[in-house]
mmCIF file of C-alpha atoms in Angstrom:
data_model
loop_
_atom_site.group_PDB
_atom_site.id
_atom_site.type_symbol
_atom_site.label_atom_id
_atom_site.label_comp_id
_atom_site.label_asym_id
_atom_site.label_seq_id
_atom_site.Cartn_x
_atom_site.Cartn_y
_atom_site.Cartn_z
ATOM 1 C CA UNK G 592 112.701 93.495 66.905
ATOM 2 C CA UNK G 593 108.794 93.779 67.931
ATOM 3 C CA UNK G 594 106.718 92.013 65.960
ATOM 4 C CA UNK G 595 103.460 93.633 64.358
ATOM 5 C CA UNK G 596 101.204 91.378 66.958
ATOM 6 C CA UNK G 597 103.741 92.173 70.001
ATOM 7 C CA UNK G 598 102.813 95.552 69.274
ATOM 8 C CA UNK G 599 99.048 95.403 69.133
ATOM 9 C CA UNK G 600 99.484 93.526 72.251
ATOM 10 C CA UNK G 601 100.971 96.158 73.715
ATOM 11 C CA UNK G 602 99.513 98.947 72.624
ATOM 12 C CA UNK G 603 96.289 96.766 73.801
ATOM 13 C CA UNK G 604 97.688 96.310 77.770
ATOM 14 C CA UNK G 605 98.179 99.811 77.610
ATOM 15 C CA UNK G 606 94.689 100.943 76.401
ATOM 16 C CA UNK G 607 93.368 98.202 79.701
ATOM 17 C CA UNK G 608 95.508 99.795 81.961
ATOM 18 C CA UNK G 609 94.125 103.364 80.822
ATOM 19 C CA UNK G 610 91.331 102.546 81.545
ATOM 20 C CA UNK G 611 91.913 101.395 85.160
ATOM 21 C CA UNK G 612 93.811 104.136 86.272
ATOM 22 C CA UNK G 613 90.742 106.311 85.307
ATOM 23 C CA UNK G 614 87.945 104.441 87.193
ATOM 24 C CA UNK G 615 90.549 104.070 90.336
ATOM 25 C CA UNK G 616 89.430 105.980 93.025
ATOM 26 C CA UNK G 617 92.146 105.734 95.216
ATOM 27 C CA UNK G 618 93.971 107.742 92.458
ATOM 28 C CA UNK G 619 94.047 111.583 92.360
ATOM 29 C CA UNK G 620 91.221 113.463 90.100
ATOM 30 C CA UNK G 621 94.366 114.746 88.358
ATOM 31 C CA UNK G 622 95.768 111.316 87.360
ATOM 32 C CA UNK G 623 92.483 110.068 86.605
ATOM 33 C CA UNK G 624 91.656 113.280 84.706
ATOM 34 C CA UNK G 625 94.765 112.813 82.625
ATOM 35 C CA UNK G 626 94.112 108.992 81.829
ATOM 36 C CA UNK G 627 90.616 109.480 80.705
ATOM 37 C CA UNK G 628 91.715 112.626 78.532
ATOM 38 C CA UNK G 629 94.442 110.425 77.047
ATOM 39 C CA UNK G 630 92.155 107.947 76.342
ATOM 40 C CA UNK G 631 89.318 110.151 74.466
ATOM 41 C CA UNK G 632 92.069 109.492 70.757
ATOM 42 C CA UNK G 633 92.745 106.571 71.787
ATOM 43 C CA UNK G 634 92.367 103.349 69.208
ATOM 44 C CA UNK G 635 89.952 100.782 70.062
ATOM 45 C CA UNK G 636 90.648 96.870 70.285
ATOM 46 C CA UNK G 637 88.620 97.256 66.968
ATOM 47 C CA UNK G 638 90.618 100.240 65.070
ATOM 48 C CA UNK G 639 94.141 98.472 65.596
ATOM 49 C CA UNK G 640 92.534 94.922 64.474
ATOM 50 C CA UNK G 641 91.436 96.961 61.708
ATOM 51 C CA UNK G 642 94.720 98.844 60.772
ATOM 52 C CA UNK G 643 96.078 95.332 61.309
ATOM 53 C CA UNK G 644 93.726 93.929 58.665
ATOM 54 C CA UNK G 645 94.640 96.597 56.024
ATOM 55 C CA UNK G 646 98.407 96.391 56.159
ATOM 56 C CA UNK G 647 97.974 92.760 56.499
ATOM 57 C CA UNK G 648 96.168 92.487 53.354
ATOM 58 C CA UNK G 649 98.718 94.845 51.570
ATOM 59 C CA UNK G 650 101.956 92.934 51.825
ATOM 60 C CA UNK G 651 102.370 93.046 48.481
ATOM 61 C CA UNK G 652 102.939 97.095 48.764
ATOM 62 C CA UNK G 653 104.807 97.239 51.916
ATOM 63 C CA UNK G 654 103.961 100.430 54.414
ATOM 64 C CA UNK G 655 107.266 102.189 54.325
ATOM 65 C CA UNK G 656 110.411 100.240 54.697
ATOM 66 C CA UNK G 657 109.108 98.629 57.480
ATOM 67 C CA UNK G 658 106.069 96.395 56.436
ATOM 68 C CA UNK G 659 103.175 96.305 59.238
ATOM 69 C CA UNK G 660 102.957 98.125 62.157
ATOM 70 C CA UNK G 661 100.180 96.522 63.510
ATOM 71 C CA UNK G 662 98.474 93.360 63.226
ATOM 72 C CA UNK G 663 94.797 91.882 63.290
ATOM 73 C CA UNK G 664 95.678 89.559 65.931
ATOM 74 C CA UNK G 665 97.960 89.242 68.949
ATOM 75 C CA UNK G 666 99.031 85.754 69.226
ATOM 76 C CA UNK G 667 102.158 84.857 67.137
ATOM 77 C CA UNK G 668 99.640 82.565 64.461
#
């Protein structure tokens, strides 16, 4: 099972690595095209600390069966 910080880890790494496909120049236009356009919705470091804080800080009223998706930090404390 992925934990809520696992996944803001994650989703994290994949934000990074975005972000380097798009500035790569030894990468297509397309591929670079398609990371940058793929990042323009893409949460911040801040937004999932953020969503991480408010389901955090609502355990009391669990999101869906599920409890938090995300989590305001990404080390297992």
């Amino acid at each position: 099972m992925t934990m809520p910080h696992e996944r803001t880890r994650a989703v994290l790494q994949t934000r990074d690595f975005l972000l380097e496909i798009s500035r790569d120049q030894t990468l297509s236009e397309k591929i670079r095209h398609d990371a940058k356009f793929l990042l323009r919705h893409y949460p911040s470091e801040f937004d999932l600390k953020m969503a991480g804080r408010i389901e955090e800080s609502v355990r009391e009223f669990p999101i869906g069966t599920l409890g938090p998706i995300f989590s305001s930090h990404v080390d297992n404390s």
